Short mmCIF file of C-alpha atoms and ligand atoms in Angstrom, two decimals:
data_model
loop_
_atom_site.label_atom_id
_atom_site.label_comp_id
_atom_site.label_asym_id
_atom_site.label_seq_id
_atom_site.Cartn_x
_atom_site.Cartn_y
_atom_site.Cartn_z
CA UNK A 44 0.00 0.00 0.00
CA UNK A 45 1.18 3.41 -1.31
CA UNK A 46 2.17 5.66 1.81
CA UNK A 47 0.13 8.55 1.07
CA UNK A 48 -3.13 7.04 0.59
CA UNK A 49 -5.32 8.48 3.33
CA UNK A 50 -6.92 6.19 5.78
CA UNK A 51 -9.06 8.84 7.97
CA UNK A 52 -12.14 10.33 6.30
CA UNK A 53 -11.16 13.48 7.24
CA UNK A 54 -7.36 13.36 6.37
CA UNK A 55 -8.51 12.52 2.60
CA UNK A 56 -11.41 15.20 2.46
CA UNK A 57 -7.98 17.45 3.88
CA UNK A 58 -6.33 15.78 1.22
CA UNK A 59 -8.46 16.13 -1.88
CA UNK A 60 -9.25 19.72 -1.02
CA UNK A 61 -4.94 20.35 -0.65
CA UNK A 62 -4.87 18.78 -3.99
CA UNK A 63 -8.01 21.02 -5.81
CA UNK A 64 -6.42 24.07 -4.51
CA UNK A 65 -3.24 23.56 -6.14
CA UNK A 66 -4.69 22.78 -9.26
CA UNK A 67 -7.34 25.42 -8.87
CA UNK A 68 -7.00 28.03 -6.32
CA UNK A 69 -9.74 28.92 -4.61
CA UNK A 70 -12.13 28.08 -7.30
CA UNK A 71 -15.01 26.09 -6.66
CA UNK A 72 -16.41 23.84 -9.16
CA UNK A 73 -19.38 21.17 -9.65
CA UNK A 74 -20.13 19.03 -12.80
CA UNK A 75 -23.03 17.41 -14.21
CA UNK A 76 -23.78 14.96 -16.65
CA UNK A 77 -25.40 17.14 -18.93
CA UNK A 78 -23.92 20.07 -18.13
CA UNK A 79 -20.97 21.58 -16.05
CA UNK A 80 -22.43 23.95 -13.83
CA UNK A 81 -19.03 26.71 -12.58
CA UNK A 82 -19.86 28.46 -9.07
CA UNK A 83 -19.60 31.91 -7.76
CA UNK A 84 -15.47 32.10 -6.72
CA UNK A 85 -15.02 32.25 -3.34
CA UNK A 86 -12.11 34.47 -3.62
CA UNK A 87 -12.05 37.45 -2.10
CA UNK A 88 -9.62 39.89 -4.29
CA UNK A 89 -8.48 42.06 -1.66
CA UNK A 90 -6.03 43.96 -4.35
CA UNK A 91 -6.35 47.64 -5.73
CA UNK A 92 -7.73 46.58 -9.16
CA UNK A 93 -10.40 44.37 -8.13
CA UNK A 94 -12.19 47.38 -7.06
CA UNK A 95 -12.49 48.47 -11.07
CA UNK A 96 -16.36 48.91 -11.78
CA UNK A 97 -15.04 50.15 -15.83
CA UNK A 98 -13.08 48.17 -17.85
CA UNK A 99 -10.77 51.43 -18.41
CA UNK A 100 -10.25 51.26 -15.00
CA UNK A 101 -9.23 47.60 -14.86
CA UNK A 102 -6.83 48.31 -17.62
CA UNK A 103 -5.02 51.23 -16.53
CA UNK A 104 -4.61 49.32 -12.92
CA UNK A 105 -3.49 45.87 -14.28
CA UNK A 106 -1.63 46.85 -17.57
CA UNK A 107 1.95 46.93 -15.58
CA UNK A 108 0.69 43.34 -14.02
CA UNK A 109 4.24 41.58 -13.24
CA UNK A 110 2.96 39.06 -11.56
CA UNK A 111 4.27 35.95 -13.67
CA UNK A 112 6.91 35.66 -15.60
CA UNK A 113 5.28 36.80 -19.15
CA UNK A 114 5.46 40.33 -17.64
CA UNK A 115 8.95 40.19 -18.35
CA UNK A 116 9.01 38.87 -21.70
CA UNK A 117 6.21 40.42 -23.48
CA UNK A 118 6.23 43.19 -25.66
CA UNK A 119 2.75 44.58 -25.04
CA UNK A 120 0.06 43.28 -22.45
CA UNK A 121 -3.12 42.07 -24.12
CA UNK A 122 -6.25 43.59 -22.36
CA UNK A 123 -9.16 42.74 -24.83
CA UNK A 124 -11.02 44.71 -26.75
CA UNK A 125 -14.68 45.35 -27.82
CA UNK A 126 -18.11 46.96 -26.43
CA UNK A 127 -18.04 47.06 -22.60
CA UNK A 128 -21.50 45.81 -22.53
CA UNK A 129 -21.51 42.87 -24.94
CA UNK A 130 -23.76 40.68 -24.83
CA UNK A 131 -21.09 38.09 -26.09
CA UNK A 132 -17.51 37.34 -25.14
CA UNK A 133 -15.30 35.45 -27.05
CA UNK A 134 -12.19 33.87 -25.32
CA UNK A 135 -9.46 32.76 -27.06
CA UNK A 136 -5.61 31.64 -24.48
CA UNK A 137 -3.06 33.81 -24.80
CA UNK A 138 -1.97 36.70 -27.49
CA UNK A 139 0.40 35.70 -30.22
CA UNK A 140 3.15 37.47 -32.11
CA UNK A 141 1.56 40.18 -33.56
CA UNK A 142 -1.28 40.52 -30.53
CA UNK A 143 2.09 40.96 -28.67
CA UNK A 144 3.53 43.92 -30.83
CA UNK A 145 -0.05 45.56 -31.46
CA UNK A 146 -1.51 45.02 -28.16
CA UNK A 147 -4.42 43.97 -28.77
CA UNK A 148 -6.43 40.49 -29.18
CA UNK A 149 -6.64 38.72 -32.68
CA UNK A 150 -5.29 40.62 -35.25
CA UNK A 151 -2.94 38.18 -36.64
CA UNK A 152 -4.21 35.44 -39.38
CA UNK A 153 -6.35 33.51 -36.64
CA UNK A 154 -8.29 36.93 -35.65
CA UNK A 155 -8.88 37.77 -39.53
CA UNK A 156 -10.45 34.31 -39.62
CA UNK A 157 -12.47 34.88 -35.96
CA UNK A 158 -13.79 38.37 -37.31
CA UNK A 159 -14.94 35.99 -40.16
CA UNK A 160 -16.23 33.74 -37.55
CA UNK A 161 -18.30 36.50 -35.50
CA UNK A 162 -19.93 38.02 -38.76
CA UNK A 163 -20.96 34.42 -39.89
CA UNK A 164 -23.02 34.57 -37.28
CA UNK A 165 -24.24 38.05 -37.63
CA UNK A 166 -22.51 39.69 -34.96
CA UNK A 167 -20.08 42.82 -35.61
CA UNK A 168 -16.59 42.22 -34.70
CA UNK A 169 -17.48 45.49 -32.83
CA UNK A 170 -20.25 44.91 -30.45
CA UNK A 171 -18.68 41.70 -29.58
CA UNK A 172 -16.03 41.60 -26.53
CA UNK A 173 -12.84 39.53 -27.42
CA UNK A 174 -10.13 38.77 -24.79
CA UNK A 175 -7.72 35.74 -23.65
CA UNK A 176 -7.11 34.21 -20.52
CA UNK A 177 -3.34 35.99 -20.66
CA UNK A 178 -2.84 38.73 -20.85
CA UNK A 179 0.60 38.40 -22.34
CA UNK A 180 2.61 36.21 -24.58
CA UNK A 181 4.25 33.08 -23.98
CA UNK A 182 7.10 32.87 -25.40
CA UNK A 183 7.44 31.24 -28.75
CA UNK A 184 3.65 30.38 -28.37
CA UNK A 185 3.90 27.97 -26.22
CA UNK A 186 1.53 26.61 -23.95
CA UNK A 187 0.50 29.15 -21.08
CA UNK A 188 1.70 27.26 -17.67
CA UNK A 189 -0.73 25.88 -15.32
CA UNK A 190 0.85 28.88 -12.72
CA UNK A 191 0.13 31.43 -15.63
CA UNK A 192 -3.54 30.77 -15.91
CA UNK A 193 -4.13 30.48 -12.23
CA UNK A 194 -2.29 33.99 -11.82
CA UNK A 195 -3.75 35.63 -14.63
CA UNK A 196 -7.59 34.19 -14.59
CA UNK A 197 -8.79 36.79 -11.60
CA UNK A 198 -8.15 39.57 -14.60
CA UNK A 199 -10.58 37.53 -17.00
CA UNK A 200 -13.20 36.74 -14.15
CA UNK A 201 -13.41 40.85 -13.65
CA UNK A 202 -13.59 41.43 -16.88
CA UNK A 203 -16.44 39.46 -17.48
CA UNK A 204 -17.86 40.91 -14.02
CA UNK A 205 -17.99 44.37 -15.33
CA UNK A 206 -19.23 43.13 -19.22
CA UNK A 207 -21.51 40.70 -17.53
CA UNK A 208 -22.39 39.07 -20.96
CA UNK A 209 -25.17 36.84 -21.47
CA UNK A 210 -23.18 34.31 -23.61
CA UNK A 211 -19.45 33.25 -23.75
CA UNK A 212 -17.58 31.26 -26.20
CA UNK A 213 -14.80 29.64 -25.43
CA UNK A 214 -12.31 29.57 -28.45
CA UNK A 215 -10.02 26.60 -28.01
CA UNK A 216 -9.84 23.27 -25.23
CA UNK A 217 -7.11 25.49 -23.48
CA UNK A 218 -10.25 28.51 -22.53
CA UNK A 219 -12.64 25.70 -22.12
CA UNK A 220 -10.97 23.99 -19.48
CA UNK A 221 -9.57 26.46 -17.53
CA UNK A 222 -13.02 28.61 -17.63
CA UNK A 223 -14.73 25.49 -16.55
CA UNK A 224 -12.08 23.52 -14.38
CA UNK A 225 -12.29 20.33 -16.36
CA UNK A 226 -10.01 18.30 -17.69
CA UNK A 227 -12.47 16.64 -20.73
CA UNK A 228 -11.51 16.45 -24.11
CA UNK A 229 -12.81 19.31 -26.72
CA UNK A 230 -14.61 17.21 -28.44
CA UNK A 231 -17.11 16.40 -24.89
CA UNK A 232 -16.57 20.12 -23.95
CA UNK A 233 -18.36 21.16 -27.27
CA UNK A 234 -20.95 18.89 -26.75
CA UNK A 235 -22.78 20.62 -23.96
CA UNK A 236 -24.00 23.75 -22.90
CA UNK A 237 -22.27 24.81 -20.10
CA UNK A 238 -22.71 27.64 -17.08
CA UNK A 239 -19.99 29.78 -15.72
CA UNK A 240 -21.11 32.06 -12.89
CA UNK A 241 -24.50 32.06 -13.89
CA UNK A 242 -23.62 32.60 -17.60
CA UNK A 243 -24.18 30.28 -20.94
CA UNK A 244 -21.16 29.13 -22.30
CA UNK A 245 -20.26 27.17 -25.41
CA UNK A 246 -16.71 25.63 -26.49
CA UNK A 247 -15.65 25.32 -29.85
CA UNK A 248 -12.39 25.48 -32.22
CA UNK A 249 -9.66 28.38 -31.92
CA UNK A 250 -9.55 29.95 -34.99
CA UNK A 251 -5.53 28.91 -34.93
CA UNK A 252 -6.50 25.16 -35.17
CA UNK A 253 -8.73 26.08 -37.85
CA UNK A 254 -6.56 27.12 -40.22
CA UNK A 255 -4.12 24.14 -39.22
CA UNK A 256 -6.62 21.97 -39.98
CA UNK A 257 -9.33 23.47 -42.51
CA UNK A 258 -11.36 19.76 -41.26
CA UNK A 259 -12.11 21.24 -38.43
CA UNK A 260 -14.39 24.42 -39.92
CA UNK A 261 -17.65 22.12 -40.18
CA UNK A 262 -17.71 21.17 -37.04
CA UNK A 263 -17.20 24.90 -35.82
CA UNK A 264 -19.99 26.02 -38.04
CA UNK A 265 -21.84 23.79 -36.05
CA UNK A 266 -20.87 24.54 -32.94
CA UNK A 267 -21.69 28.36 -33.91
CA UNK A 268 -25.06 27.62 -35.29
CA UNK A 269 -26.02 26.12 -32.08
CA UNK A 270 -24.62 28.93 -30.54
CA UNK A 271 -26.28 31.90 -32.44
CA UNK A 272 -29.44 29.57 -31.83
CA UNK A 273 -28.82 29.90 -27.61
CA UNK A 274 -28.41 33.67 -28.05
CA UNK A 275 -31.45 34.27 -30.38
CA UNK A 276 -33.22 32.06 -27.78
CA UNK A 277 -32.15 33.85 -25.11
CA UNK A 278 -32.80 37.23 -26.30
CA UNK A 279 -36.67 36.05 -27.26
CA UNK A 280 -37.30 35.24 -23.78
CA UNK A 281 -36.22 38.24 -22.29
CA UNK A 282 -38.37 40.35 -24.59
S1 SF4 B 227 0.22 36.98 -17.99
FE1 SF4 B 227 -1.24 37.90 -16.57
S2 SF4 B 227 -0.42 37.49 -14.53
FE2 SF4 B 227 1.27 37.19 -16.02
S3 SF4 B 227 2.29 39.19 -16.09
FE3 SF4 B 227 0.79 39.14 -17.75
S4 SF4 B 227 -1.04 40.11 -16.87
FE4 SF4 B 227 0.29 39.54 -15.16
#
């Protein structure tokens, strides 16, 4: 028998929990079958910028952010941009190259392709809100660190505080799972409409993989049919 398996109910309830917050913080998280269901945070931001109630605010209090090690590497930090009260947020993982020298989200050959993306749908690029869960670069694109998202996800959770958007879409299995603290595959996380803090949210494709792998668009056109389909929906009933 393994030494660190628990014997006393309590020490593994002490032990799972240890184990969640590392991976997680302070986040707490339930999943269903049908749907994964994300709670209220139980954090309690006692920094200077959670107090933001504009997203101007929140930018000119975070854009210095050091907090990781991206602060030192990147050229530009990546705040998001769009309409401050969109009704839909689109969240991609981390700037790339030329998000990194413009400053801003998607404007290199994957954010042509998402403006595409949003006006398929019949949304304006404009009264759309577009962000990542970093704010800044990794290196060389790689993959943002488990330490990196944890850090940088209380930016992202304001954010969508102040917006308070009635639908989000996830772009990529990177967004999906860190939004919804699950470790499925993008194929289940698509499959499903889930709710994060009281607010719809779909996963799809990021636009990157789609032009990788140009199989991949028919399934997203899917994915954003049922998705324009939730908002229309949701807009009827609140008429
Ligand atoms: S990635 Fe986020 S946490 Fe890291 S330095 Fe940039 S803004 Fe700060």
């Amino acid at each position: 028998m393994p030494k660190n398996i628990k014997h006393n109910p309590v020490e593994q309830a002490e032990s799972i929990l240890k184990h969640h917050k590392n991976l997680f913080g302070n986040l707490l998280y339930t999943e269903k079958t049908t749907s994964s269901v994300v709670k209220e945070s139980e954090t309690n931001y006692s920094e200077e910028w959670a107090s933001a109630t504009t997203l101007n605010d929140l930018n000119d209090k975070i854009c210095n952010c050091q907090k990781c090690e991206l602060g030192s590497t990147r050229k530009n930090f990546v705040f998001g941009s769009g309409n401050p009260k969109a009704d839909v947020m689109f969240i991609g993982e981390a700037p790339g190259a030329e998000e990194d020298i413009q400053g801003l989200p998607f404007v290199g050959r994957a954010g042509q392709l998402l403006t595409k993306i949003i006006e398929s749908i019949n949304f304006k690029r404009e009264e759309v809100f577009i962000c990542n869960i970093l704010k800044c670069r990794p290196p060389n694109n790689r993959d943002p660190l488990p330490n990196e998202m944890q850090t940088c996800e209380p930016y992202l959770q304001k954010q969508i505080e102040i917006i308070n958007p009635k639908l989000i879409l996830c772009l990529g299995r990177i967004s999906g799972q860190t939004l919804l603290k699950s470790n499925e595959t993008l194929t289940t996380l698509r499959q499903k409409v889930h709710t994060y803090r009281g607010i719809s949210l779909m996963v799809t494709y990021h636009p990157a993989a789609l032009l990788r792998n140009p199989h991949w668009k028919r399934p997203t056109w899917e994915d954003l049919k049922k998705f324009r389909a939730l908002y229309d929906e949701m807009k009827n009933a609140n008429k």
